[in-house]
Amino acid sequence: MTITGEDTEERADLEVSYLLRILETHAPGRRILDVSCGMGRRAVRLARAGFEVTGLDVSEPLEEARRYGERSGVDVRWEVIDPLAIVDLPLATVDAAIYIPGLDSQANVNQRRLLRRIRYHLADNGLLVVVHSPVLHIAPLASLVKKAGFAIERVDADFTPGLPVTSQSETMQIIARPLSVPPDSLAVRSWRNPSGVRLDMRYAPDEDQLLDPSPRRVWEDLIRAASRNGADIVNNYPVDDPYGCERGVEAVSRFFNCEIEPRQLTFAPGVTSLLHDLCGLADGGLISAPVLVHGDLEAWSLARGTEVRLFPEPATAVQLMTELDAIRPALLHLDRPNFLGQVLSLDEMEEVIKAAARVGALVLIDESAAPYLGPAGSAARLVSRVDNLIVLRGYTKAYSWGGLRAGFALASGGVARHVRELISPLQVSELALHAALKLLAAGDIFERLRQRIRLMKPQSIEMLAALGLEVIKGHEDLPWVAFSDAGGEATRMLEHCGICALHPATAPVFPKPPGAFARITIPLSVERMELFRELLSDAYAGRVL
């Protein structure tokens, strides 16, 4: 950990003059961390300016810094660190961190580890300022900052805010913000039960009663028919079929009415697990996705330094192809149906997938919510017609079997091997695999559910529209209704009524996209619809629905 440039009083004056302008304007508070503080000149000057400063360095320069601080008569906390140690840094939350690294081929990994540890201590919307010279190292240094979990806000030259870096610049200053990283950036962190809620409309607890056969009955029949109540099933260790593809290919092919080869099918413990493993599909390249995409894959990717670009919703086929041509990503990630309940047709999807192939991009489609639509409408039917498609399916939506922890990926022949490189074998439990295949063998079990959705959905739309909400109806067979929620006004109104709506679990990019939409899952049972109507009555200022 070395200091680039001369550690002189004049250099410290130049640095701190710049830092004061940046910190006063952009840092959320006055707690400052000076990493690689050297002789302590920056830290002392910042303390004189009224900041609460902690200086970090290895033992030898820090002793000089302590003496310099004592002579200056200011209060700075000095801490010795070992940059190679894996333990956490000896400090609490800070609002900004200043880092002046040395950059050489042997230090990159250790510097990334140190930057990651710094990130853990930065406040929300905190600030990282990296000062470095010469500027020819801007690309590797910027990559290092991104891989440590930061979003670069801008780069200045020669301690001058807004001055662009050129080949004539002597120094560069990278201004970055810490990204939220797993587990904080994952969708599961947003599912805590809020207080004061009388009707949680983020999910549909009454939908499994409308399936034929009921998944409960499928499970009970499986256990009754199994030897020793399933003990022999869980006793099996299928090293000869570690991805469940040999045993599952017939049921999957029959369900989607298309021919699938075993190498194209990979079972795993749910779509959440698949999104984690498949974040490596971009192979270091750019990932592009709509702003409302379920962002777990992006969260894992950003934490590993992969660049993510979001584009606005709603994303039509034409808009998707325009985006592909404009930024040429390595991976296009889509939800189908999307958060707003919109569904591109298979013809449109095939056109988009082929457009992605022309720019060298893979397409990953998360069809977690597609079971409502039936197997005939699944993009799984396209995997053998293109070479760059992966489709994910699960058993949480519609089936209401979230606790089963089973899902599968279907991949085109051209990318099937890459999928297997990323997904661990022997992950889905034997009981879960048997149950999942039994459900597939039952075929399209959702017709009665679809009929109920078509009956109840217009009532929910009418009630929300009567409140003045801008309703997005979505596909008629999907049991949710989205609405505009700019500024959170609609959410606050529903919360006042005791109703909890669902907000998109978007990718943790910086700056964070505004929360423009929310949705509710429509009541399917008479009891939930009556409660929904009752809770909304106050919002109608005495009007009776």
mmCIF file of N, CA and C in Angstrom, residues 73-183:
data_model
loop_
_atom_site.group_PDB
_atom_site.id
_atom_site.type_symbol
_atom_site.label_atom_id
_atom_site.label_comp_id
_atom_site.label_asym_id
_atom_site.label_seq_id
_atom_site.Cartn_x
_atom_site.Cartn_y
_atom_site.Cartn_z
ATOM 1 N N GLY A 73 -2.029 19.585 16.764
ATOM 2 C CA GLY A 73 -3.028 19.890 17.776
ATOM 3 C C GLY A 73 -4.458 19.616 17.368
ATOM 4 N N VAL A 74 -4.682 18.683 16.443
ATOM 5 C CA VAL A 74 -6.047 18.322 16.047
ATOM 6 C C VAL A 74 -6.311 16.872 16.430
ATOM 7 N N ASP A 75 -7.593 16.544 16.524
ATOM 8 C CA ASP A 75 -8.002 15.212 16.958
ATOM 9 C C ASP A 75 -8.276 14.330 15.751
ATOM 10 N N VAL A 76 -7.402 13.377 15.502
ATOM 11 C CA VAL A 76 -7.575 12.383 14.441
ATOM 12 C C VAL A 76 -7.409 11.006 15.070
ATOM 13 N N ARG A 77 -8.284 10.083 14.705
ATOM 14 C CA ARG A 77 -8.136 8.707 15.171
ATOM 15 C C ARG A 77 -7.228 7.962 14.188
ATOM 16 N N TRP A 78 -6.168 7.354 14.700
ATOM 17 C CA TRP A 78 -5.217 6.630 13.848
ATOM 18 C C TRP A 78 -5.347 5.144 14.111
ATOM 19 N N GLU A 79 -5.432 4.350 13.046
ATOM 20 C CA GLU A 79 -5.572 2.903 13.183
ATOM 21 C C GLU A 79 -4.594 2.194 12.256
ATOM 22 N N VAL A 80 -3.856 1.221 12.826
ATOM 23 C CA VAL A 80 -2.959 0.382 12.038
ATOM 24 C C VAL A 80 -3.761 -0.759 11.436
ATOM 25 N N ILE A 81 -3.581 -1.020 10.145
ATOM 26 C CA ILE A 81 -4.256 -2.152 9.505
ATOM 27 C C ILE A 81 -3.242 -2.977 8.735
ATOM 28 N N ASP A 82 -3.603 -4.227 8.553
ATOM 29 C CA ASP A 82 -2.864 -5.119 7.673
ATOM 30 C C ASP A 82 -3.701 -5.268 6.412
ATOM 31 N N PRO A 83 -3.267 -4.717 5.275
ATOM 32 C CA PRO A 83 -4.102 -4.766 4.071
ATOM 33 C C PRO A 83 -4.339 -6.168 3.547
ATOM 34 N N LEU A 84 -3.565 -7.151 4.012
ATOM 35 C CA LEU A 84 -3.742 -8.523 3.558
ATOM 36 C C LEU A 84 -4.643 -9.331 4.482
ATOM 37 N N ALA A 85 -4.974 -8.779 5.652
ATOM 38 C CA ALA A 85 -5.789 -9.531 6.605
ATOM 39 C C ALA A 85 -7.222 -9.611 6.106
ATOM 40 N N ILE A 86 -7.906 -10.698 6.468
ATOM 41 C CA ILE A 86 -9.290 -10.873 6.030
ATOM 42 C C ILE A 86 -10.273 -10.336 7.059
ATOM 43 N N VAL A 87 -9.782 -9.933 8.222
ATOM 44 C CA VAL A 87 -10.682 -9.423 9.250
ATOM 45 C C VAL A 87 -11.209 -8.058 8.846
ATOM 46 N N ASP A 88 -12.322 -7.654 9.473
ATOM 47 C CA ASP A 88 -12.945 -6.381 9.151
ATOM 48 C C ASP A 88 -12.073 -5.236 9.646
ATOM 49 N N LEU A 89 -12.323 -4.047 9.096
ATOM 50 C CA LEU A 89 -11.572 -2.872 9.498
ATOM 51 C C LEU A 89 -12.032 -2.401 10.882
ATOM 52 N N PRO A 90 -11.131 -1.827 11.678
ATOM 53 C CA PRO A 90 -11.465 -1.417 13.049
ATOM 54 C C PRO A 90 -12.175 -0.068 13.096
ATOM 55 N N LEU A 91 -13.352 0.012 12.499
ATOM 56 C CA LEU A 91 -14.065 1.280 12.516
ATOM 57 C C LEU A 91 -15.551 1.051 12.276
ATOM 58 N N ALA A 92 -16.348 2.078 12.591
ATOM 59 C CA ALA A 92 -17.784 2.024 12.387
ATOM 60 C C ALA A 92 -18.128 2.627 11.028
ATOM 61 N N THR A 93 -19.380 3.037 10.870
ATOM 62 C CA THR A 93 -19.830 3.586 9.592
ATOM 63 C C THR A 93 -19.206 4.958 9.341
ATOM 64 N N VAL A 94 -18.797 5.190 8.094
ATOM 65 C CA VAL A 94 -18.263 6.489 7.700
ATOM 66 C C VAL A 94 -19.053 6.997 6.491
ATOM 67 N N ASP A 95 -18.976 8.304 6.273
ATOM 68 C CA ASP A 95 -19.724 8.920 5.169
ATOM 69 C C ASP A 95 -18.912 9.012 3.885
ATOM 70 N N ALA A 96 -17.600 8.991 3.995
ATOM 71 C CA ALA A 96 -16.749 9.057 2.805
ATOM 72 C C ALA A 96 -15.414 8.401 3.113
ATOM 73 N N ALA A 97 -14.816 7.832 2.078
ATOM 74 C CA ALA A 97 -13.493 7.232 2.199
ATOM 75 C C ALA A 97 -12.612 7.772 1.093
ATOM 76 N N ILE A 98 -11.390 8.131 1.460
ATOM 77 C CA ILE A 98 -10.392 8.624 0.506
ATOM 78 C C ILE A 98 -9.306 7.564 0.403
ATOM 79 N N TYR A 99 -8.983 7.182 -0.820
ATOM 80 C CA TYR A 99 -8.016 6.100 -1.009
ATOM 81 C C TYR A 99 -7.037 6.503 -2.097
ATOM 82 N N ILE A 100 -5.756 6.455 -1.755
ATOM 83 C CA ILE A 100 -4.690 6.741 -2.731
ATOM 84 C C ILE A 100 -3.843 5.480 -2.849
ATOM 85 N N PRO A 101 -4.173 4.631 -3.829
ATOM 86 C CA PRO A 101 -3.502 3.327 -3.917
ATOM 87 C C PRO A 101 -2.238 3.391 -4.753
ATOM 88 N N GLY A 102 -1.409 2.396 -4.550
ATOM 89 C CA GLY A 102 -0.384 2.090 -5.528
ATOM 90 C C GLY A 102 -0.985 1.075 -6.472
ATOM 91 N N LEU A 103 -0.650 1.113 -7.745
ATOM 92 C CA LEU A 103 -1.225 0.184 -8.703
ATOM 93 C C LEU A 103 -0.110 -0.560 -9.421
ATOM 94 N N ASP A 104 0.024 -1.828 -9.087
ATOM 95 C CA ASP A 104 0.972 -2.664 -9.816
ATOM 96 C C ASP A 104 0.350 -4.032 -9.974
ATOM 97 N N SER A 105 0.944 -4.846 -10.781
ATOM 98 C CA SER A 105 0.328 -6.119 -11.147
ATOM 99 C C SER A 105 0.144 -7.048 -9.964
ATOM 100 N N GLN A 106 0.912 -6.880 -8.897
ATOM 101 C CA GLN A 106 0.789 -7.783 -7.762
ATOM 102 C C GLN A 106 -0.199 -7.274 -6.728
ATOM 103 N N ALA A 107 -0.612 -6.003 -6.841
ATOM 104 C CA ALA A 107 -1.430 -5.416 -5.779
ATOM 105 C C ALA A 107 -2.921 -5.431 -6.079
ATOM 106 N N ASN A 108 -3.320 -5.701 -7.329
ATOM 107 C CA ASN A 108 -4.719 -5.546 -7.706
ATOM 108 C C ASN A 108 -5.673 -6.347 -6.834
ATOM 109 N N VAL A 109 -5.380 -7.625 -6.626
ATOM 110 C CA VAL A 109 -6.280 -8.473 -5.852
ATOM 111 C C VAL A 109 -6.393 -7.959 -4.428
ATOM 112 N N ASN A 110 -5.278 -7.603 -3.816
ATOM 113 C CA ASN A 110 -5.312 -7.110 -2.440
ATOM 114 C C ASN A 110 -6.029 -5.769 -2.344
ATOM 115 N N GLN A 111 -5.841 -4.907 -3.331
ATOM 116 C CA GLN A 111 -6.539 -3.634 -3.326
ATOM 117 C C GLN A 111 -8.045 -3.834 -3.466
ATOM 118 N N ARG A 112 -8.464 -4.774 -4.295
ATOM 119 C CA ARG A 112 -9.892 -5.040 -4.427
ATOM 120 C C ARG A 112 -10.469 -5.536 -3.105
ATOM 121 N N ARG A 113 -9.727 -6.405 -2.433
ATOM 122 C CA ARG A 113 -10.192 -6.886 -1.126
ATOM 123 C C ARG A 113 -10.321 -5.729 -0.145
ATOM 124 N N LEU A 114 -9.346 -4.826 -0.162
ATOM 125 C CA LEU A 114 -9.393 -3.692 0.751
ATOM 126 C C LEU A 114 -10.567 -2.772 0.415
ATOM 127 N N LEU A 115 -10.795 -2.516 -0.875
ATOM 128 C CA LEU A 115 -11.913 -1.677 -1.270
ATOM 129 C C LEU A 115 -13.249 -2.298 -0.875
ATOM 130 N N ARG A 116 -13.358 -3.624 -0.990
ATOM 131 C CA ARG A 116 -14.589 -4.304 -0.554
ATOM 132 C C ARG A 116 -14.816 -4.085 0.940
ATOM 133 N N ARG A 117 -13.754 -4.163 1.715
ATOM 134 C CA ARG A 117 -13.890 -3.967 3.156
ATOM 135 C C ARG A 117 -14.255 -2.527 3.476
ATOM 136 N N ILE A 118 -13.728 -1.589 2.713
ATOM 137 C CA ILE A 118 -14.108 -0.178 2.879
ATOM 138 C C ILE A 118 -15.597 -0.011 2.588
ATOM 139 N N ARG A 119 -16.063 -0.656 1.522
ATOM 140 C CA ARG A 119 -17.473 -0.525 1.135
ATOM 141 C C ARG A 119 -18.409 -0.944 2.260
ATOM 142 N N TYR A 120 -18.044 -1.981 3.012
ATOM 143 C CA TYR A 120 -18.902 -2.447 4.094
ATOM 144 C C TYR A 120 -19.119 -1.377 5.160
ATOM 145 N N HIS A 121 -18.197 -0.422 5.248
ATOM 146 C CA HIS A 121 -18.281 0.595 6.301
ATOM 147 C C HIS A 121 -18.851 1.920 5.806
ATOM 148 N N LEU A 122 -19.132 2.028 4.520
ATOM 149 C CA LEU A 122 -19.668 3.281 3.989
ATOM 150 C C LEU A 122 -21.168 3.378 4.232
ATOM 151 N N ALA A 123 -21.621 4.571 4.593
ATOM 152 C CA ALA A 123 -23.050 4.806 4.782
ATOM 153 C C ALA A 123 -23.775 4.689 3.442
ATOM 154 N N ASP A 124 -25.108 4.505 3.531
ATOM 155 C CA ASP A 124 -25.913 4.541 2.307
ATOM 156 C C ASP A 124 -25.665 5.872 1.605
ATOM 157 N N ASN A 125 -25.462 5.793 0.310
ATOM 158 C CA ASN A 125 -25.153 6.982 -0.499
ATOM 159 C C ASN A 125 -23.819 7.611 -0.087
ATOM 160 N N GLY A 126 -22.952 6.797 0.537
ATOM 161 C CA GLY A 126 -21.628 7.284 0.899
ATOM 162 C C GLY A 126 -20.769 7.522 -0.327
ATOM 163 N N LEU A 127 -19.544 7.969 -0.088
ATOM 164 C CA LEU A 127 -18.686 8.424 -1.184
ATOM 165 C C LEU A 127 -17.312 7.767 -1.077
ATOM 166 N N LEU A 128 -16.810 7.321 -2.220
ATOM 167 C CA LEU A 128 -15.425 6.859 -2.323
ATOM 168 C C LEU A 128 -14.699 7.778 -3.284
ATOM 169 N N VAL A 129 -13.553 8.319 -2.841
ATOM 170 C CA VAL A 129 -12.707 9.144 -3.703
ATOM 171 C C VAL A 129 -11.361 8.444 -3.841
ATOM 172 N N VAL A 130 -11.040 8.028 -5.050
ATOM 173 C CA VAL A 130 -9.765 7.366 -5.337
ATOM 174 C C VAL A 130 -8.893 8.330 -6.128
ATOM 175 N N VAL A 131 -7.728 8.626 -5.599
ATOM 176 C CA VAL A 131 -6.791 9.560 -6.245
ATOM 177 C C VAL A 131 -5.622 8.758 -6.785
ATOM 178 N N HIS A 132 -5.277 8.985 -8.046
ATOM 179 C CA HIS A 132 -4.211 8.171 -8.619
ATOM 180 C C HIS A 132 -3.523 8.896 -9.768
ATOM 181 N N SER A 133 -2.292 8.512 -10.001
ATOM 182 C CA SER A 133 -1.532 8.958 -11.156
ATOM 183 C C SER A 133 -0.524 7.845 -11.467
ATOM 184 N N PRO A 134 -0.062 7.715 -12.696
ATOM 185 C CA PRO A 134 -0.445 8.508 -13.863
ATOM 186 C C PRO A 134 -1.784 8.052 -14.435
ATOM 187 N N VAL A 135 -2.351 8.860 -15.323
ATOM 188 C CA VAL A 135 -3.693 8.592 -15.819
ATOM 189 C C VAL A 135 -3.753 7.412 -16.779
ATOM 190 N N LEU A 136 -2.618 6.938 -17.250
ATOM 191 C CA LEU A 136 -2.657 5.807 -18.183
ATOM 192 C C LEU A 136 -3.238 4.568 -17.516
ATOM 193 N N HIS A 137 -3.353 4.571 -16.174
ATOM 194 C CA HIS A 137 -3.900 3.427 -15.465
ATOM 195 C C HIS A 137 -5.389 3.569 -15.185
ATOM 196 N N ILE A 138 -6.084 4.473 -15.870
ATOM 197 C CA ILE A 138 -7.484 4.720 -15.562
ATOM 198 C C ILE A 138 -8.352 3.491 -15.799
ATOM 199 N N ALA A 139 -8.110 2.750 -16.880
ATOM 200 C CA ALA A 139 -8.954 1.595 -17.185
ATOM 201 C C ALA A 139 -8.836 0.505 -16.123
ATOM 202 N N PRO A 140 -7.621 0.033 -15.776
ATOM 203 C CA PRO A 140 -7.547 -1.002 -14.742
ATOM 204 C C PRO A 140 -8.021 -0.523 -13.379
ATOM 205 N N LEU A 141 -7.788 0.744 -13.059
ATOM 206 C CA LEU A 141 -8.226 1.246 -11.760
ATOM 207 C C LEU A 141 -9.745 1.343 -11.711
ATOM 208 N N ALA A 142 -10.369 1.830 -12.782
ATOM 209 C CA ALA A 142 -11.829 1.893 -12.834
ATOM 210 C C ALA A 142 -12.433 0.495 -12.732
ATOM 211 N N SER A 143 -11.836 -0.475 -13.409
ATOM 212 C CA SER A 143 -12.306 -1.855 -13.322
ATOM 213 C C SER A 143 -12.185 -2.388 -11.903
ATOM 214 N N LEU A 144 -11.078 -2.045 -11.238
ATOM 215 C CA LEU A 144 -10.860 -2.470 -9.857
ATOM 216 C C LEU A 144 -11.956 -1.927 -8.939
ATOM 217 N N VAL A 145 -12.293 -0.647 -9.109
ATOM 218 C CA VAL A 145 -13.332 -0.019 -8.278
ATOM 219 C C VAL A 145 -14.681 -0.684 -8.519
ATOM 220 N N LYS A 146 -15.030 -0.969 -9.767
ATOM 221 C CA LYS A 146 -16.306 -1.617 -10.076
ATOM 222 C C LYS A 146 -16.368 -3.020 -9.492
ATOM 223 N N LYS A 147 -15.285 -3.775 -9.616
ATOM 224 C CA LYS A 147 -15.278 -5.141 -9.109
ATOM 225 C C LYS A 147 -15.354 -5.193 -7.588
ATOM 226 N N ALA A 148 -15.013 -4.095 -6.933
ATOM 227 C CA ALA A 148 -15.122 -4.037 -5.480
ATOM 228 C C ALA A 148 -16.529 -3.670 -5.027
ATOM 229 N N GLY A 149 -17.456 -3.421 -5.982
ATOM 230 C CA GLY A 149 -18.844 -3.157 -5.624
ATOM 231 C C GLY A 149 -19.226 -1.692 -5.601
ATOM 232 N N PHE A 150 -18.585 -0.883 -6.443
ATOM 233 C CA PHE A 150 -18.897 0.542 -6.501
ATOM 234 C C PHE A 150 -19.397 0.916 -7.896
ATOM 235 N N ALA A 151 -20.224 1.946 -7.938
ATOM 236 C CA ALA A 151 -20.630 2.555 -9.204
ATOM 237 C C ALA A 151 -19.880 3.867 -9.362
ATOM 238 N N ILE A 152 -19.182 4.015 -10.472
ATOM 239 C CA ILE A 152 -18.404 5.238 -10.704
ATOM 240 C C ILE A 152 -19.343 6.356 -11.155
ATOM 241 N N GLU A 153 -19.318 7.451 -10.415
ATOM 242 C CA GLU A 153 -20.185 8.587 -10.712
ATOM 243 C C GLU A 153 -19.538 9.515 -11.724
ATOM 244 N N ARG A 154 -18.247 9.753 -11.557
ATOM 245 C CA ARG A 154 -17.526 10.575 -12.525
ATOM 246 C C ARG A 154 -16.032 10.444 -12.262
ATOM 247 N N VAL A 155 -15.225 10.978 -13.219
ATOM 248 C CA VAL A 155 -13.776 10.997 -13.070
ATOM 249 C C VAL A 155 -13.301 12.418 -13.350
ATOM 250 N N ASP A 156 -12.556 12.988 -12.413
ATOM 251 C CA ASP A 156 -11.981 14.326 -12.585
ATOM 252 C C ASP A 156 -10.476 14.217 -12.859
ATOM 253 N N ALA A 157 -9.932 15.278 -13.386
ATOM 254 C CA ALA A 157 -8.483 15.336 -13.643
ATOM 255 C C ALA A 157 -7.850 16.454 -12.824
ATOM 256 N N ASP A 158 -6.653 16.187 -12.335
ATOM 257 C CA ASP A 158 -5.782 17.199 -11.719
ATOM 258 C C ASP A 158 -6.467 18.001 -10.619
ATOM 259 N N PHE A 159 -7.235 17.318 -9.784
ATOM 260 C CA PHE A 159 -7.883 17.927 -8.618
ATOM 261 C C PHE A 159 -8.753 19.121 -9.000
ATOM 262 N N THR A 160 -9.443 18.987 -10.154
ATOM 263 C CA THR A 160 -10.339 20.039 -10.624
ATOM 264 C C THR A 160 -11.700 19.431 -10.934
ATOM 265 N N PRO A 161 -12.730 19.718 -10.145
ATOM 266 C CA PRO A 161 -14.057 19.140 -10.403
ATOM 267 C C PRO A 161 -14.545 19.462 -11.811
ATOM 268 N N GLY A 162 -14.966 18.429 -12.521
ATOM 269 C CA GLY A 162 -15.500 18.606 -13.864
ATOM 270 C C GLY A 162 -14.473 18.641 -14.962
ATOM 271 N N LEU A 163 -13.181 18.626 -14.634
ATOM 272 C CA LEU A 163 -12.148 18.652 -15.672
ATOM 273 C C LEU A 163 -11.952 17.236 -16.214
ATOM 274 N N PRO A 164 -12.150 17.019 -17.517
ATOM 275 C CA PRO A 164 -12.009 15.664 -18.069
ATOM 276 C C PRO A 164 -10.556 15.205 -18.095
ATOM 277 N N VAL A 165 -10.373 13.919 -17.982
ATOM 278 C CA VAL A 165 -9.045 13.323 -18.031
ATOM 279 C C VAL A 165 -8.586 13.232 -19.478
ATOM 280 N N THR A 166 -7.366 13.671 -19.741
ATOM 281 C CA THR A 166 -6.758 13.554 -21.060
ATOM 282 C C THR A 166 -5.367 12.942 -20.911
ATOM 283 N N SER A 167 -4.726 12.740 -22.041
ATOM 284 C CA SER A 167 -3.372 12.176 -22.013
ATOM 285 C C SER A 167 -2.373 13.139 -21.369
ATOM 286 N N GLN A 168 -2.760 14.413 -21.249
ATOM 287 C CA GLN A 168 -1.874 15.405 -20.641
ATOM 288 C C GLN A 168 -2.095 15.539 -19.138
ATOM 289 N N SER A 169 -3.130 14.896 -18.612
ATOM 290 C CA SER A 169 -3.431 15.022 -17.184
ATOM 291 C C SER A 169 -2.362 14.331 -16.354
ATOM 292 N N GLU A 170 -2.076 14.896 -15.192
ATOM 293 C CA GLU A 170 -1.085 14.308 -14.295
ATOM 294 C C GLU A 170 -1.715 13.356 -13.286
ATOM 295 N N THR A 171 -2.931 13.669 -12.849
ATOM 296 C CA THR A 171 -3.615 12.817 -11.873
ATOM 297 C C THR A 171 -5.077 12.663 -12.272
ATOM 298 N N MET A 172 -5.713 11.655 -11.687
ATOM 299 C CA MET A 172 -7.159 11.476 -11.878
ATOM 300 C C MET A 172 -7.787 11.164 -10.525
ATOM 301 N N GLN A 173 -9.044 11.569 -10.400
ATOM 302 C CA GLN A 173 -9.795 11.331 -9.176
ATOM 303 C C GLN A 173 -11.106 10.645 -9.554
ATOM 304 N N ILE A 174 -11.284 9.423 -9.076
ATOM 305 C CA ILE A 174 -12.499 8.659 -9.340
ATOM 306 C C ILE A 174 -13.473 8.891 -8.183
ATOM 307 N N ILE A 175 -14.675 9.336 -8.502
ATOM 308 C CA ILE A 175 -15.738 9.547 -7.516
ATOM 309 C C ILE A 175 -16.743 8.411 -7.697
ATOM 310 N N ALA A 176 -16.960 7.630 -6.639
ATOM 311 C CA ALA A 176 -17.816 6.442 -6.760
ATOM 312 C C ALA A 176 -18.736 6.317 -5.553
ATOM 313 N N ARG A 177 -19.807 5.571 -5.744
ATOM 314 C CA ARG A 177 -20.775 5.291 -4.677
ATOM 315 C C ARG A 177 -20.840 3.783 -4.444
ATOM 316 N N PRO A 178 -21.044 3.355 -3.188
ATOM 317 C CA PRO A 178 -21.165 1.917 -2.931
ATOM 318 C C PRO A 178 -22.511 1.383 -3.398
ATOM 319 N N LEU A 179 -22.476 0.267 -4.094
ATOM 320 C CA LEU A 179 -23.710 -0.414 -4.493
ATOM 321 C C LEU A 179 -24.191 -1.315 -3.364
ATOM 322 N N SER A 180 -25.497 -1.438 -3.268
ATOM 323 C CA SER A 180 -26.045 -2.445 -2.365
ATOM 324 C C SER A 180 -25.694 -3.818 -2.920
ATOM 325 N N VAL A 181 -25.219 -4.714 -2.075
ATOM 326 C CA VAL A 181 -24.772 -6.024 -2.531
ATOM 327 C C VAL A 181 -25.531 -7.114 -1.775
ATOM 328 N N PRO A 182 -25.521 -8.346 -2.311
ATOM 329 C CA PRO A 182 -26.193 -9.434 -1.598
ATOM 330 C C PRO A 182 -25.625 -9.616 -0.205
ATOM 331 N N PRO A 183 -26.475 -9.957 0.760
ATOM 332 C CA PRO A 183 -27.906 -10.258 0.603
ATOM 333 C C PRO A 183 -28.815 -9.044 0.630
#
